GROMACS .gro file of C-alpha atoms in nm:
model
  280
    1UNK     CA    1  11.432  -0.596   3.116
    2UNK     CA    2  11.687  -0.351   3.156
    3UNK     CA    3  11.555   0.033   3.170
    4UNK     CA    4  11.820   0.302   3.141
    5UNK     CA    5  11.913   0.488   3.435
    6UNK     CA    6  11.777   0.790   3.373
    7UNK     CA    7  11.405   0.638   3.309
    8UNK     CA    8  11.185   0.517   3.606
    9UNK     CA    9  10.917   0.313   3.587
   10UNK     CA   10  10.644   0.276   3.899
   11UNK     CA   11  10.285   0.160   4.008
   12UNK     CA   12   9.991   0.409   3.856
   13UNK     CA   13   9.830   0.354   4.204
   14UNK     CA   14  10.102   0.619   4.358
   15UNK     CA   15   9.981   0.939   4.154
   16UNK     CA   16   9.716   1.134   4.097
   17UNK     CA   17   9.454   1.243   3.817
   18UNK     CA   18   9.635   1.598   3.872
   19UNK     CA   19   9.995   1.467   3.826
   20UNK     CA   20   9.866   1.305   3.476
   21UNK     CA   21   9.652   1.592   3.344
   22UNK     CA   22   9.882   1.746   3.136
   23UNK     CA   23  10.003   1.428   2.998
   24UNK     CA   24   9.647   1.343   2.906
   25UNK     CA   25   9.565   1.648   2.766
   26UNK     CA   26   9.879   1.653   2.533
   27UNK     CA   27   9.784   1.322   2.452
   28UNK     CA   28   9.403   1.412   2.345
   29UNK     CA   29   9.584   1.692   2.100
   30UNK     CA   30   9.761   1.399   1.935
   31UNK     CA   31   9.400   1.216   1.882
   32UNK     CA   32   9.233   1.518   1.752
   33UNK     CA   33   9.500   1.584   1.510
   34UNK     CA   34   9.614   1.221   1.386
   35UNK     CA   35   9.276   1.044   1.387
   36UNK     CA   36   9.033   1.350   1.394
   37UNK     CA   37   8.885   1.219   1.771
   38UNK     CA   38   8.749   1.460   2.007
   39UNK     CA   39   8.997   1.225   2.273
   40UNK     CA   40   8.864   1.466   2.658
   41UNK     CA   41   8.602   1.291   2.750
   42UNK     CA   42   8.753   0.926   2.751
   43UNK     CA   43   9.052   1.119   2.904
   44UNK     CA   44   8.817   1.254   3.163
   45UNK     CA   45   8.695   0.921   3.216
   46UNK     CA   46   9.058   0.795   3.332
   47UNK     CA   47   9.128   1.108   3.522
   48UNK     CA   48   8.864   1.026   3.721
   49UNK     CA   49   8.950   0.634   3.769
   50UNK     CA   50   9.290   0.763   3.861
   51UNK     CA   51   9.203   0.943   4.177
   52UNK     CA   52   9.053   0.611   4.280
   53UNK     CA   53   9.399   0.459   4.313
   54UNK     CA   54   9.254   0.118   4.140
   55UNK     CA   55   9.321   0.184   3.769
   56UNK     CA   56   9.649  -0.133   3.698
   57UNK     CA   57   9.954   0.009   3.508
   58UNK     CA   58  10.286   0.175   3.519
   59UNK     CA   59  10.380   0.584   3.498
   60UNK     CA   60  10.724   0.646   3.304
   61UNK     CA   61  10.937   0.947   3.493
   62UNK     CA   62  11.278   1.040   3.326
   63UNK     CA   63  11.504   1.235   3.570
   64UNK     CA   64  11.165   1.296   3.759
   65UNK     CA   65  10.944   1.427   3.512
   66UNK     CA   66  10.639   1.216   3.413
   67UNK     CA   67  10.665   1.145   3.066
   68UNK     CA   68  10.479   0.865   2.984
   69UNK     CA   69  10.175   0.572   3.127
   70UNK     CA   70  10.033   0.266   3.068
   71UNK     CA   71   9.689   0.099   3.191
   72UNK     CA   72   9.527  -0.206   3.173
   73UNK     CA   73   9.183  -0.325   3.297
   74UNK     CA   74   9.084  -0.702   3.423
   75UNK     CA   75   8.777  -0.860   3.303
   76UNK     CA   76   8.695  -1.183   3.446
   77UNK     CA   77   8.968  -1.405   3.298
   78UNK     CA   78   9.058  -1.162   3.027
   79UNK     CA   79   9.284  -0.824   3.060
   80UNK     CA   80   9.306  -0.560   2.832
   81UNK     CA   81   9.604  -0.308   2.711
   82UNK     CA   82   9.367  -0.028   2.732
   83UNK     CA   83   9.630   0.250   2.646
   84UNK     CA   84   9.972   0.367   2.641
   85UNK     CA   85  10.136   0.675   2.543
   86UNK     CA   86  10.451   0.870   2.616
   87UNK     CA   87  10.517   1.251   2.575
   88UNK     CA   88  10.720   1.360   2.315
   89UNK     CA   89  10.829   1.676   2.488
   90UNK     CA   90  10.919   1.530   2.824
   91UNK     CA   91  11.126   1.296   2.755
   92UNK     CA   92  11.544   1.361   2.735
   93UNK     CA   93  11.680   1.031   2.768
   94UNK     CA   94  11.461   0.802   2.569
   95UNK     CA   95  11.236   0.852   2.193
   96UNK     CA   96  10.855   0.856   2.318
   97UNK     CA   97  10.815   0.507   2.062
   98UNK     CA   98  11.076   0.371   2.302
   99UNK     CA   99  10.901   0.475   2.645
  100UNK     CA  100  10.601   0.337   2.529
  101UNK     CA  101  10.786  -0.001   2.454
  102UNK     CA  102  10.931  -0.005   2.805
  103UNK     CA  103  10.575   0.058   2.941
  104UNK     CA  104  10.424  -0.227   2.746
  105UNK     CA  105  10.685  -0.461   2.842
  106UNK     CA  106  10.612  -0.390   3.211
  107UNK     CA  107  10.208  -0.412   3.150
  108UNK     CA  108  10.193  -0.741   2.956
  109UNK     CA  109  10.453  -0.897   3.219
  110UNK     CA  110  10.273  -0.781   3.529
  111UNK     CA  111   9.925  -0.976   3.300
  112UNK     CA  112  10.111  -1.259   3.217
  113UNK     CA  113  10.229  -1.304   3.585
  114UNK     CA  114   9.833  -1.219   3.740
  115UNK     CA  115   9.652  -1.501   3.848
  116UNK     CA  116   9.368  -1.629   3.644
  117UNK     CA  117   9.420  -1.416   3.353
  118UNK     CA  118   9.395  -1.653   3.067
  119UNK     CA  119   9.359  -1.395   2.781
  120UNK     CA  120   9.518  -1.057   2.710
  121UNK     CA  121   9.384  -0.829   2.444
  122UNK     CA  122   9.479  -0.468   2.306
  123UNK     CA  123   9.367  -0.242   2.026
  124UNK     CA  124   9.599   0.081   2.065
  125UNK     CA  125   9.428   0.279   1.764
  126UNK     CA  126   9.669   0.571   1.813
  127UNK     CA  127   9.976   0.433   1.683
  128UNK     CA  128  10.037   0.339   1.321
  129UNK     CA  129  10.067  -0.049   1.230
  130UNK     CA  130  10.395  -0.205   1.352
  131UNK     CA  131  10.522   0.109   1.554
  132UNK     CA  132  10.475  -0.069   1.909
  133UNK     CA  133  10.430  -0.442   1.841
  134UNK     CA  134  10.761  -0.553   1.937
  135UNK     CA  135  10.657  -0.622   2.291
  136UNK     CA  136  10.345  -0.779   2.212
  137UNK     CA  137  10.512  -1.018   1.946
  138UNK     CA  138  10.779  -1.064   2.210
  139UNK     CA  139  10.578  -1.198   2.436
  140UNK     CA  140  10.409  -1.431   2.221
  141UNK     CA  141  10.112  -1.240   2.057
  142UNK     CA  142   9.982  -1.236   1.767
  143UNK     CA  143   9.925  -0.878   1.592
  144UNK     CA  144   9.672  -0.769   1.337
  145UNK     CA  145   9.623  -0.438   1.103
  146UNK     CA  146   9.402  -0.244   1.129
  147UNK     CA  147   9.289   0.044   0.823
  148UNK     CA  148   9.198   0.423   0.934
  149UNK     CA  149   8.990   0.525   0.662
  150UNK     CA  150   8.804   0.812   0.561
  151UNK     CA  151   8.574   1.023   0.323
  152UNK     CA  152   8.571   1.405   0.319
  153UNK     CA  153   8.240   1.563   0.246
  154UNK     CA  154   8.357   1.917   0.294
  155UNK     CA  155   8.433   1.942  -0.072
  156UNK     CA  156   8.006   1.874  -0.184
  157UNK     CA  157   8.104   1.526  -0.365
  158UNK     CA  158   7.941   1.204  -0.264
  159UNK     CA  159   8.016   0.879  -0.233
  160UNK     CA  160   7.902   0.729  -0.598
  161UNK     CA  161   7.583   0.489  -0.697
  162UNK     CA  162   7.465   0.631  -0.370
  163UNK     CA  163   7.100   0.623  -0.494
  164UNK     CA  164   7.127   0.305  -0.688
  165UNK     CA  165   7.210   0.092  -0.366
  166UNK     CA  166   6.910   0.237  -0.109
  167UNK     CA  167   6.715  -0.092  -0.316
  168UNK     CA  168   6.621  -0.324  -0.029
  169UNK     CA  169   6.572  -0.693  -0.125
  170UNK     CA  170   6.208  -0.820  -0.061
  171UNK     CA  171   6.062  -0.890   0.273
  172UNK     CA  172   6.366  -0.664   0.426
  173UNK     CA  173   6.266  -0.284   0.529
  174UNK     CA  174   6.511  -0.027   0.641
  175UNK     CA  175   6.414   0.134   1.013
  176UNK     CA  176   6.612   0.333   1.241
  177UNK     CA  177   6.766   0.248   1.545
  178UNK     CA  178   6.608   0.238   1.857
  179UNK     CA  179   6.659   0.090   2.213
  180UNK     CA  180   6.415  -0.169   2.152
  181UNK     CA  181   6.651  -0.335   1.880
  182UNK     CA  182   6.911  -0.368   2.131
  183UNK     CA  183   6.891  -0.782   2.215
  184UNK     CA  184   6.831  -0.800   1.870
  185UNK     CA  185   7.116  -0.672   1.816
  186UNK     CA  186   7.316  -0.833   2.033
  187UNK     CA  187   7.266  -1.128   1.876
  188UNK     CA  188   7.344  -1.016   1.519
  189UNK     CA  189   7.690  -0.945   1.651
  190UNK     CA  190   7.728  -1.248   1.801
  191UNK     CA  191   7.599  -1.475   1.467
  192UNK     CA  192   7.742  -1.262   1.179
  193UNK     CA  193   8.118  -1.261   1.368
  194UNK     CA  194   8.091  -1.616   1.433
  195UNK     CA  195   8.409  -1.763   1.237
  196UNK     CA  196   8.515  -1.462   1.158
  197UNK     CA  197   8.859  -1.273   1.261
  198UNK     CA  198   8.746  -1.034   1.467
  199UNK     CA  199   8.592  -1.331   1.653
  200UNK     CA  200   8.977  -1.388   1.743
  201UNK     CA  201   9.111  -1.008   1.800
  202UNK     CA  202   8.798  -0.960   2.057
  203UNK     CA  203   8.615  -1.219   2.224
  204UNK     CA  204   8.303  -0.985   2.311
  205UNK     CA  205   8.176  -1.117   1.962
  206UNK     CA  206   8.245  -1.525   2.080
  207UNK     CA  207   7.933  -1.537   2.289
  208UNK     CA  208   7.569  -1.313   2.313
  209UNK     CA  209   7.649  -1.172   2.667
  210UNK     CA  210   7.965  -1.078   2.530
  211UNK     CA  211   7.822  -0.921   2.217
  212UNK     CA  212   7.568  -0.749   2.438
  213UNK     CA  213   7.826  -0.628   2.711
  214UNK     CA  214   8.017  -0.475   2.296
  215UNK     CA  215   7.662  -0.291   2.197
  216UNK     CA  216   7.626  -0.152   2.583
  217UNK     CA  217   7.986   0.005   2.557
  218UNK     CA  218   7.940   0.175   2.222
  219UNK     CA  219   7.566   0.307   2.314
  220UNK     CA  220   7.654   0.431   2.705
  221UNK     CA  221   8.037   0.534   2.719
  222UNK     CA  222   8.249   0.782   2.518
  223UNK     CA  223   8.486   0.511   2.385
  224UNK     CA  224   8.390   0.503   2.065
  225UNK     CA  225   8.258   0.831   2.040
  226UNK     CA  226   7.923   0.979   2.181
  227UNK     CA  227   7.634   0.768   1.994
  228UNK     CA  228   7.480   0.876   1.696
  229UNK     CA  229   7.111   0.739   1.726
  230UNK     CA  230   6.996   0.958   1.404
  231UNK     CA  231   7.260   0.822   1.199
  232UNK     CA  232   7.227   0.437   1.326
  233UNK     CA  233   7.007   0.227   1.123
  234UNK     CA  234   6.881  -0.153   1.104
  235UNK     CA  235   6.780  -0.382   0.822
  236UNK     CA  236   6.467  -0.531   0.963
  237UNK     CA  237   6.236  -0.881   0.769
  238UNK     CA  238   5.933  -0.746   0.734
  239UNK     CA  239   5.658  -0.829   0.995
  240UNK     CA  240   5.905  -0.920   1.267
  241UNK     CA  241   6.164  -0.728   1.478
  242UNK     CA  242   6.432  -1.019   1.350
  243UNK     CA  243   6.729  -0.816   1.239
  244UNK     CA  244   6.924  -0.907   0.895
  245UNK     CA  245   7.216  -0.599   0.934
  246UNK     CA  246   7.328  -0.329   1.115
  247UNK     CA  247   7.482  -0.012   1.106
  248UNK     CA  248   7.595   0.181   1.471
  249UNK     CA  249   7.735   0.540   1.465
  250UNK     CA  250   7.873   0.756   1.659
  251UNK     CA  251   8.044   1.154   1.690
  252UNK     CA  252   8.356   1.186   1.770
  253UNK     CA  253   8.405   1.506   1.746
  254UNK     CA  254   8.169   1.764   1.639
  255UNK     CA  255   8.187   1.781   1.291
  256UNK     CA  256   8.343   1.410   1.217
  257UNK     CA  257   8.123   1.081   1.242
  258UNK     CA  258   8.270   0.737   1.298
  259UNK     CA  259   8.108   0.415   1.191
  260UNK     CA  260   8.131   0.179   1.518
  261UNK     CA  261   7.962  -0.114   1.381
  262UNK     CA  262   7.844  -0.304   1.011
  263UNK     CA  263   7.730  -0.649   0.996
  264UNK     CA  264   7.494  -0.866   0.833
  265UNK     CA  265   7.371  -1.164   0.889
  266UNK     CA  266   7.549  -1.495   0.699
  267UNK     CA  267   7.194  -1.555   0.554
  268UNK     CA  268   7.168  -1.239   0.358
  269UNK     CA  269   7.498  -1.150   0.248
  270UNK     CA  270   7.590  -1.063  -0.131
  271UNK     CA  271   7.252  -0.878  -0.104
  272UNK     CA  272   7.384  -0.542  -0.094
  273UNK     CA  273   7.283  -0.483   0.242
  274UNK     CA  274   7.608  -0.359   0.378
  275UNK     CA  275   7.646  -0.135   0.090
  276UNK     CA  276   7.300   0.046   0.125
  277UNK     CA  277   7.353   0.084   0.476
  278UNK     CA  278   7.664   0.254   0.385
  279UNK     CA  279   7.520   0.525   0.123
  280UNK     CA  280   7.226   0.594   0.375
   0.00000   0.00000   0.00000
């Protein structure tokens, strides 16, 4: 690919949490104020992989300046597009959607090109639907929607039939979440995305180790937000510890919550289980 003079591209590996701060931090503004996402302590996170000189991607200078990166992390035979973004303030020669093309190009051609890397997955949540696909459908991808939605409660108003849907079929009981649920869970994920199409966008949901490697990300790390436990409940048969549904969530950011996870099992669905979940 041809990158305009002005615009260098180069290995991650040669700089330093402290040359990327500011880049980062800009970047974090942008999450808060487009998706309401407290964005510093995944950023933190990176910073810190950064100084370890082991994090894959490419830094974007134009006439010296950084102004734009790209990572990407291995897992087994799978690699992920873990994040780009480029700086609308710092770069002159080039729009920051256009950086962040050039990045992406580089990224998913350095993956394609890496031994044993049978599978490449991204979900870039930042940037709206179609912005930045032209790499990925490019190089042979194929891209899927996703919907930001959202419900204000600031105003006092509620979501409606809010009491008429807490009714739990028999033999089900509502409980909340605790770490003992966890393989349960696991294996919810796995059997309720079987078939499904986010069985194809991530393949954590394809298998139970995968599922549980999915439900250890969202309860231990920041990347979806700092888990909610008080807020994350389970749909339990009554008796047992067998799990029918699930609801995860999370904070992320003080004052706004984020729903990481809802599924329910094949077996009980068109019960209203989702939907309860939901109003509780």
């Amino acid at each position: 690919m041809k990158v305009p003079s002005q615009l260098e591209v180069l290995d991650l590996r040669h700089f330093s949490a402290r040359q990327l701060r500011s880049l980062l931090e800009e970047e974090s503004r942008v999450w808060s104020a487009r998706l309401r996402w407290d964005y510093r302590s995944s950023a933190d996170l990176l910073l810190q992989y950064l100084d370890s000189r082991v994090l894959p991607g490419f830094v974007a200078l134009d006439r010296g300046r950084i102004c734009g990166y790209v990572f990407c992390v291995y897992e087994g035979a799978k690699a992920v597009v873990g994040d780009v973004y480029a700086s609308t303030a710092t770069s002159v020669s080039q729009s920051a959607v256009e950086v962040e093309r050039i990045l992406l190009t580089h990224v998913l051609e350095l993956l394609q090109n890496s031994p044993n890397v049978e599978r490449i997955e991204s979900q870039l949540l930042l940037h709206p639907a179609g912005e930045i696909s032209g790499p990925f459908l490019k190089a042979g991808f194929a891209v899927h929607e996703r919907l930001f939605m959202e419900c204000d409660l600031a105003d006092g108003r509620f979501l409606p039939e809010a009491e008429a849907s807490r009714t739990l079929p028999e033999g089900l009981n509502l409980a909340a979440w605790s770490s003992a649920h966890f393989q349960q869970a696991g294996g919810l994920v796995h059997r309720a995305y079987d078939g499904h199409l986010d069985g194809e966008i991530n393949d954590q949901y394809c298998s139970l180790d995968g599922a549980l490697r999915f439900l250890h990300n969202i309860v231990r790390f920041p990347g979806c937000g700092v888990f909610d436990v008080d807020a994350s409940s389970v749909v339990l048969r009554e008796g047992t510890d067998e799990m029918a549904a699930m609801l995860l969530c999370s904070r992320v950011r003080d004052e706004v919550a984020h729903i990481t996870q809802l599924c329910v099992l094949p077996e009980h669905r068109g019960q209203g289980l989702g939907r309860m979940l939901l109003m509780h």
